[in-house]
CSV table of C-alpha atoms in Angstrom, one decimal:
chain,number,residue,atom,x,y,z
I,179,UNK,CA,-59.5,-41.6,-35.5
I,180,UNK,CA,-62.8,-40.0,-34.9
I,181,UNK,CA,-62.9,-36.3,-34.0
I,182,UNK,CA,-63.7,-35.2,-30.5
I,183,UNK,CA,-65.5,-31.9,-29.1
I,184,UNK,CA,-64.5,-30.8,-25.5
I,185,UNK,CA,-65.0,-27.5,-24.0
I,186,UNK,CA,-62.3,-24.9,-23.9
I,187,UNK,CA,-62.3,-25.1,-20.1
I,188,UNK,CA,-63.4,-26.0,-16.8
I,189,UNK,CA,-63.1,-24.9,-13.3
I,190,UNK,CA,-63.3,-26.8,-10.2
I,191,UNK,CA,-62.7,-26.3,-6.3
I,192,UNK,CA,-60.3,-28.1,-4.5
I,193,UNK,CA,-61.7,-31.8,-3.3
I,194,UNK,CA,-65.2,-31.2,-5.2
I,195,UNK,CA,-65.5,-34.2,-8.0
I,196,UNK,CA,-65.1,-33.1,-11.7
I,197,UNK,CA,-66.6,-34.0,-14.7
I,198,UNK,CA,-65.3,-33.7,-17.8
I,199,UNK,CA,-67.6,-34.4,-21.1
I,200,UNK,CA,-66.3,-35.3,-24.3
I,201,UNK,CA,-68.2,-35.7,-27.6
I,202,UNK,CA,-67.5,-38.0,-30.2
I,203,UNK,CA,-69.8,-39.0,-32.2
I,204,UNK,CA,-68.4,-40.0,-35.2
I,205,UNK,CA,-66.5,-43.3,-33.2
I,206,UNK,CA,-66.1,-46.6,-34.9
I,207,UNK,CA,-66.8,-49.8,-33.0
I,208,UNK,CA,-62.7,-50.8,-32.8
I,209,UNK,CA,-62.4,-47.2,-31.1
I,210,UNK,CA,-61.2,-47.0,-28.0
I,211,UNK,CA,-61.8,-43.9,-25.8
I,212,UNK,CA,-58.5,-43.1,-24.4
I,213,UNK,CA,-57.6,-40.0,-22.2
I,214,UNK,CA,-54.4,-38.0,-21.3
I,215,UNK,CA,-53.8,-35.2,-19.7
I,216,UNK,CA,-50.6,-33.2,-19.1
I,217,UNK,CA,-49.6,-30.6,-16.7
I,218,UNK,CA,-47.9,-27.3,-17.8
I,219,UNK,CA,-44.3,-28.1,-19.4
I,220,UNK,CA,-44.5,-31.7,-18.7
I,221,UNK,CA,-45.2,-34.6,-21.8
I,222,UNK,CA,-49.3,-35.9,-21.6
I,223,UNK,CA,-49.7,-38.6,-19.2
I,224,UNK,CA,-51.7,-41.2,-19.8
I,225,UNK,CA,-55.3,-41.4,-18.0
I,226,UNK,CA,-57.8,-44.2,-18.5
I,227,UNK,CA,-59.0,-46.1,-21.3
I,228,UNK,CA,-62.2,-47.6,-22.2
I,229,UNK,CA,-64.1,-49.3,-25.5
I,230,UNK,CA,-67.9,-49.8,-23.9
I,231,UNK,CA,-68.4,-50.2,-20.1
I,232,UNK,CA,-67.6,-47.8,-17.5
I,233,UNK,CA,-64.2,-47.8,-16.1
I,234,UNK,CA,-62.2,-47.2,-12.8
I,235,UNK,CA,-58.7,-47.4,-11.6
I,236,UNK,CA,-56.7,-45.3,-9.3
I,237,UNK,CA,-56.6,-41.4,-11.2
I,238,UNK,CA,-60.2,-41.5,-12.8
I,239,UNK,CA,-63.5,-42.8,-13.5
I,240,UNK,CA,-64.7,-43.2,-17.6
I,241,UNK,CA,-68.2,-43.6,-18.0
I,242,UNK,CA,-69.1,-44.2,-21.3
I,243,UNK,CA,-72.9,-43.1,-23.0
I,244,UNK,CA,-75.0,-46.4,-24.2
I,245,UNK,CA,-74.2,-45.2,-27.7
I,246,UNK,CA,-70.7,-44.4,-27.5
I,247,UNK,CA,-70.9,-41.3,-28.7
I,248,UNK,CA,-70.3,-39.3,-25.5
I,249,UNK,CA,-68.1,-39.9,-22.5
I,250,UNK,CA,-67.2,-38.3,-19.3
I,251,UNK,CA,-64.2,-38.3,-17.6
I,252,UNK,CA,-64.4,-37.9,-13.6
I,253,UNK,CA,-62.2,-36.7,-11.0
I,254,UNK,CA,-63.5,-37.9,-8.0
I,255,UNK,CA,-62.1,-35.0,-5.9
I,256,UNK,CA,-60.0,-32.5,-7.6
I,257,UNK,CA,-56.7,-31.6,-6.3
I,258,UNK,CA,-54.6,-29.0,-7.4
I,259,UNK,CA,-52.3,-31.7,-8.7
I,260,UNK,CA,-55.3,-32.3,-11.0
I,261,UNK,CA,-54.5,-28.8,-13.1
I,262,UNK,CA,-54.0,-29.3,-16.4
I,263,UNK,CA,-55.0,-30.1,-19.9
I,264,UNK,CA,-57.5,-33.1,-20.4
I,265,UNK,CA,-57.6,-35.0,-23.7
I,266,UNK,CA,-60.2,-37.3,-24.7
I,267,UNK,CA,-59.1,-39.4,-27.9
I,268,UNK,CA,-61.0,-42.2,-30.0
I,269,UNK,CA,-58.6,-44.1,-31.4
I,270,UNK,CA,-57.9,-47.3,-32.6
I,271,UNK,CA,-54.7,-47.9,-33.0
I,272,UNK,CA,-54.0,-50.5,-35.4
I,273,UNK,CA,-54.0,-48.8,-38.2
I,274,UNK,CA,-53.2,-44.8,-37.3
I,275,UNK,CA,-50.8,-45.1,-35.1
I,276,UNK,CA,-50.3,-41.9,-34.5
I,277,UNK,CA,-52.2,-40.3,-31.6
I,278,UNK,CA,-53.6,-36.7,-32.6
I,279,UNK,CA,-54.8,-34.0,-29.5
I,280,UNK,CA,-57.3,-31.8,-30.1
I,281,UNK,CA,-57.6,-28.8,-28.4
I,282,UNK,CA,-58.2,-30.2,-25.0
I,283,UNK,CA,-60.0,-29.0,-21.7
I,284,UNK,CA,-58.1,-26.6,-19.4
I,285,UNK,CA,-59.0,-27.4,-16.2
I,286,UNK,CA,-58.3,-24.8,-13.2
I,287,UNK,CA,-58.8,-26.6,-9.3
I,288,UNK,CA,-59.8,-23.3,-7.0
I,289,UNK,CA,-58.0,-23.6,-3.9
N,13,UNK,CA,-45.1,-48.2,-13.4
N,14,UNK,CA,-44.2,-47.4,-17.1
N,15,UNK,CA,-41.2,-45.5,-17.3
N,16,UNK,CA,-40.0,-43.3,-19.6
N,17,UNK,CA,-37.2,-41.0,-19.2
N,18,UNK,CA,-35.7,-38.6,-21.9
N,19,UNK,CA,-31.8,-37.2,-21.6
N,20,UNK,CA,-32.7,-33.5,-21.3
N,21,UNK,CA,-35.7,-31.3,-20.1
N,22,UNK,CA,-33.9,-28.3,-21.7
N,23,UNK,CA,-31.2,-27.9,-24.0
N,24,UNK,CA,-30.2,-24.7,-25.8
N,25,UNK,CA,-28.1,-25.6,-29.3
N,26,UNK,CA,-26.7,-22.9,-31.9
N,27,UNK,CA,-27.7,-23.3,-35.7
N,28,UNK,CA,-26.0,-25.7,-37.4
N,29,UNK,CA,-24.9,-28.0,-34.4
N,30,UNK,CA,-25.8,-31.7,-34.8
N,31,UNK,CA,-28.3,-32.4,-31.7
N,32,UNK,CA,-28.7,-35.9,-30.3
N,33,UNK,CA,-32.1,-36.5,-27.7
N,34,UNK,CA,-32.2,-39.7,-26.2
N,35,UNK,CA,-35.2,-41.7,-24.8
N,36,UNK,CA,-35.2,-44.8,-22.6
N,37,UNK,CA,-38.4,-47.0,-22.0
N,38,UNK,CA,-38.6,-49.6,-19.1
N,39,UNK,CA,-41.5,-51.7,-20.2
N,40,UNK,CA,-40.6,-53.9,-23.1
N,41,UNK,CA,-42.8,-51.9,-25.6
N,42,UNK,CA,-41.7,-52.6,-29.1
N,43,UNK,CA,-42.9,-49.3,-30.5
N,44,UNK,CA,-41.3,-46.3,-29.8
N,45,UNK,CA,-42.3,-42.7,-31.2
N,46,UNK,CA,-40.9,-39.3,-31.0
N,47,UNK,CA,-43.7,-36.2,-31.5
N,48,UNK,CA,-43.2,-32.7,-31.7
N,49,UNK,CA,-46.2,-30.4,-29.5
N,50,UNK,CA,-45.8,-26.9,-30.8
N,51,UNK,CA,-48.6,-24.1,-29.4
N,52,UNK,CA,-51.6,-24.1,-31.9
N,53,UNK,CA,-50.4,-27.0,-33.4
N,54,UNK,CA,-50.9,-29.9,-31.2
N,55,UNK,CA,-49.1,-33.0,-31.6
N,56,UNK,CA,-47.1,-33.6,-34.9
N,57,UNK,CA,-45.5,-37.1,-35.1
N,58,UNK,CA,-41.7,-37.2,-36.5
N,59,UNK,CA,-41.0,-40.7,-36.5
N,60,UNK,CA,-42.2,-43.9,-35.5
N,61,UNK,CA,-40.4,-47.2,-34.4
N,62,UNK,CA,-42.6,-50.4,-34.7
N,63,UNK,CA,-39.2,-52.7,-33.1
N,64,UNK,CA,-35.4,-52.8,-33.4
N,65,UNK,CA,-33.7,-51.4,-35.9
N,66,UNK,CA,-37.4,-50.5,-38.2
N,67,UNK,CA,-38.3,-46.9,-38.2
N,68,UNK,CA,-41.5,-45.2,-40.4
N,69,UNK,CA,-41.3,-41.7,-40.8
N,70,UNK,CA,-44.3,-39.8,-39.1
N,71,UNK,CA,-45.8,-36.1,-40.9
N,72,UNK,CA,-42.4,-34.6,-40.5
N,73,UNK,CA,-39.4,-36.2,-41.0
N,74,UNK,CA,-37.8,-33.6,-42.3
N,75,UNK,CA,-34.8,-32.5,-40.4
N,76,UNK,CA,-34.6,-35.3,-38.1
N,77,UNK,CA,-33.2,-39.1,-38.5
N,78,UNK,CA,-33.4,-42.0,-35.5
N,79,UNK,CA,-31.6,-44.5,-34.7
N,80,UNK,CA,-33.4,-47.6,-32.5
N,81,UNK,CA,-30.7,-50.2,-31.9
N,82,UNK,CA,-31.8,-51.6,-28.7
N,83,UNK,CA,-35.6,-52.1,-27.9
N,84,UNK,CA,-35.5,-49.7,-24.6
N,85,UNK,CA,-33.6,-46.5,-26.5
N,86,UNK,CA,-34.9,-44.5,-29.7
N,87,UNK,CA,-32.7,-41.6,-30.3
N,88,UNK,CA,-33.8,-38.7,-32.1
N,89,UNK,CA,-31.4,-36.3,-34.2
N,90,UNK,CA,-31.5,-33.1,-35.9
N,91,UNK,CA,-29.0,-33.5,-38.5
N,92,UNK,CA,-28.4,-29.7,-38.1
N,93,UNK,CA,-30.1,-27.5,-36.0
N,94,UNK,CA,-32.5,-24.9,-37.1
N,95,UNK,CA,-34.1,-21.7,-35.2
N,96,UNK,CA,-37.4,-23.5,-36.5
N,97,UNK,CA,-36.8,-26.7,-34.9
N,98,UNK,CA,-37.1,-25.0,-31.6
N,99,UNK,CA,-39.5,-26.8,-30.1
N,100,UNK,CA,-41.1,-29.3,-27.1
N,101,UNK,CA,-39.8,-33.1,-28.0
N,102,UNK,CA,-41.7,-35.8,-26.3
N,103,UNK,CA,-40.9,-39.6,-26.9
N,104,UNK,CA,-43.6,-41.9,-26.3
N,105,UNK,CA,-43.7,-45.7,-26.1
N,106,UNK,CA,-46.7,-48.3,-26.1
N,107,UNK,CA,-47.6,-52.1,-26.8
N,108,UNK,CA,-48.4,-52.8,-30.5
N,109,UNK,CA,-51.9,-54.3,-29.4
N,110,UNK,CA,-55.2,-53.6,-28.2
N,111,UNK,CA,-55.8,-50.6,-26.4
N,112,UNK,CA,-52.9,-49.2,-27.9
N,113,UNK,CA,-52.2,-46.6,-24.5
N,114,UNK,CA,-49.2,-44.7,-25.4
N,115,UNK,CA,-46.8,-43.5,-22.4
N,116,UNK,CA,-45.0,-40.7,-22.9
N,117,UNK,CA,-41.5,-39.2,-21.2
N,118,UNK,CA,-41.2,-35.7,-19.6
N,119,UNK,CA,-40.0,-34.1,-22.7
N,120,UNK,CA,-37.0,-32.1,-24.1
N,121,UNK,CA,-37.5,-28.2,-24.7
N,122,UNK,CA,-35.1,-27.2,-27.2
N,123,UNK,CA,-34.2,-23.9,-28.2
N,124,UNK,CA,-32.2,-23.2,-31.2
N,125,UNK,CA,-30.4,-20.3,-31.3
């Protein structure tokens, strides 16, 4: 899987859309770029997915960069549900099936 | 919705006791996984389940042994317990095909004592 860069952390305040950016530049064209996140003592919950286009469903937004070496995640208005840690991964799955976090975005909603 | 559900959220066992955690899946998936997430140390996978009764074993297998036989259950045991075992378990399920999304259940913290 190729390695992705994500700040440390983020704040946002309540209802105010959030973006988060992750970096991976070193993707392969069978990765997809997948996203979790996971609230404090809870297992990672999965977010969105996407391979090239932008994507939408009912937690999130994924826009994707042309290139595929960048993508954002957006909240479209933060809630204080929305607290936690945000994972980007590119994986592919087929052959490394294991799914490996990196450090992750902390994200803090401001009431 | 993708459910899956694990037997515990906490569980406290002394050394040496035999420790069974249990994880259910409602979806069908035929691969099953169980993960450790320490602090510092992300996600380390212990073993993997690719259907009934067929098991891999992930970085650290050590300690632990499964047991999938039934598609929805993968049971994960610590043969016996050790102070460095304590740790968040989460089990994890997904479709073996493209986009490989894996779902993943609340989690067990166990503490060895």
């Amino acid at each position: 899987d190729a390695k992705t860069t994500q700040p440390n952390s983020m704040e946002s305040n309540e209802e105010e859309p959030v973006h988060l950016p992750c970096n991976h530049s070193t993707i392969s064209g069978t990765d997809y770029i997948h996203w979790y996140r996971q609230l404090p003592s809870q297992g990672p919950e999965y977010v969105i997915h996407g391979l090239t286009s932008n994507v939408n469903n009912r937690m999130a937004s994924l826009a994707i960069a042309e290139d595929r070496k960048s993508s954002t995640l957006i909240l479209h208005r933060a809630t204080l549900r929305d607290a936690a840690v945000y994972y980007c991964v590119a994986y592919s799955g087929a052959g490394s099936y294991q799914l490996t976090f990196g450090k992750g975005t902390k994200l803090s909603v401001i009431p | 919705d993708v459910k899956v559900t694990q037997s515990s959220r906490y569980l406290v066992k002394r050394t040496g006791e035999k420790v069974f955690l249990e994880c259910v899946q409602d979806m069908d998936h035929e691969n099953m996984f169980w993960y450790r997430q320490d602090p510092g140390l992300g996600l380390r996978l212990i073993y993997f389940s690719y259907d009934v009764k067929m098991k891999e074993k992930g970085d650290i297998p050590e300690g632990y042994s499964v047991s999938r036989e039934k598609k929805e259950r993968f049971s994960l045991i610590l043969e016996s317990a050790s102070t460095n075992q304590t740790s968040m378990y989460l089990c994890a399920s997904r479709r073996p095909r493209s986009p490989y999304e894996q779902y993943f259940g609340p989690g067990t913290r166990l503490t060895v004592t």
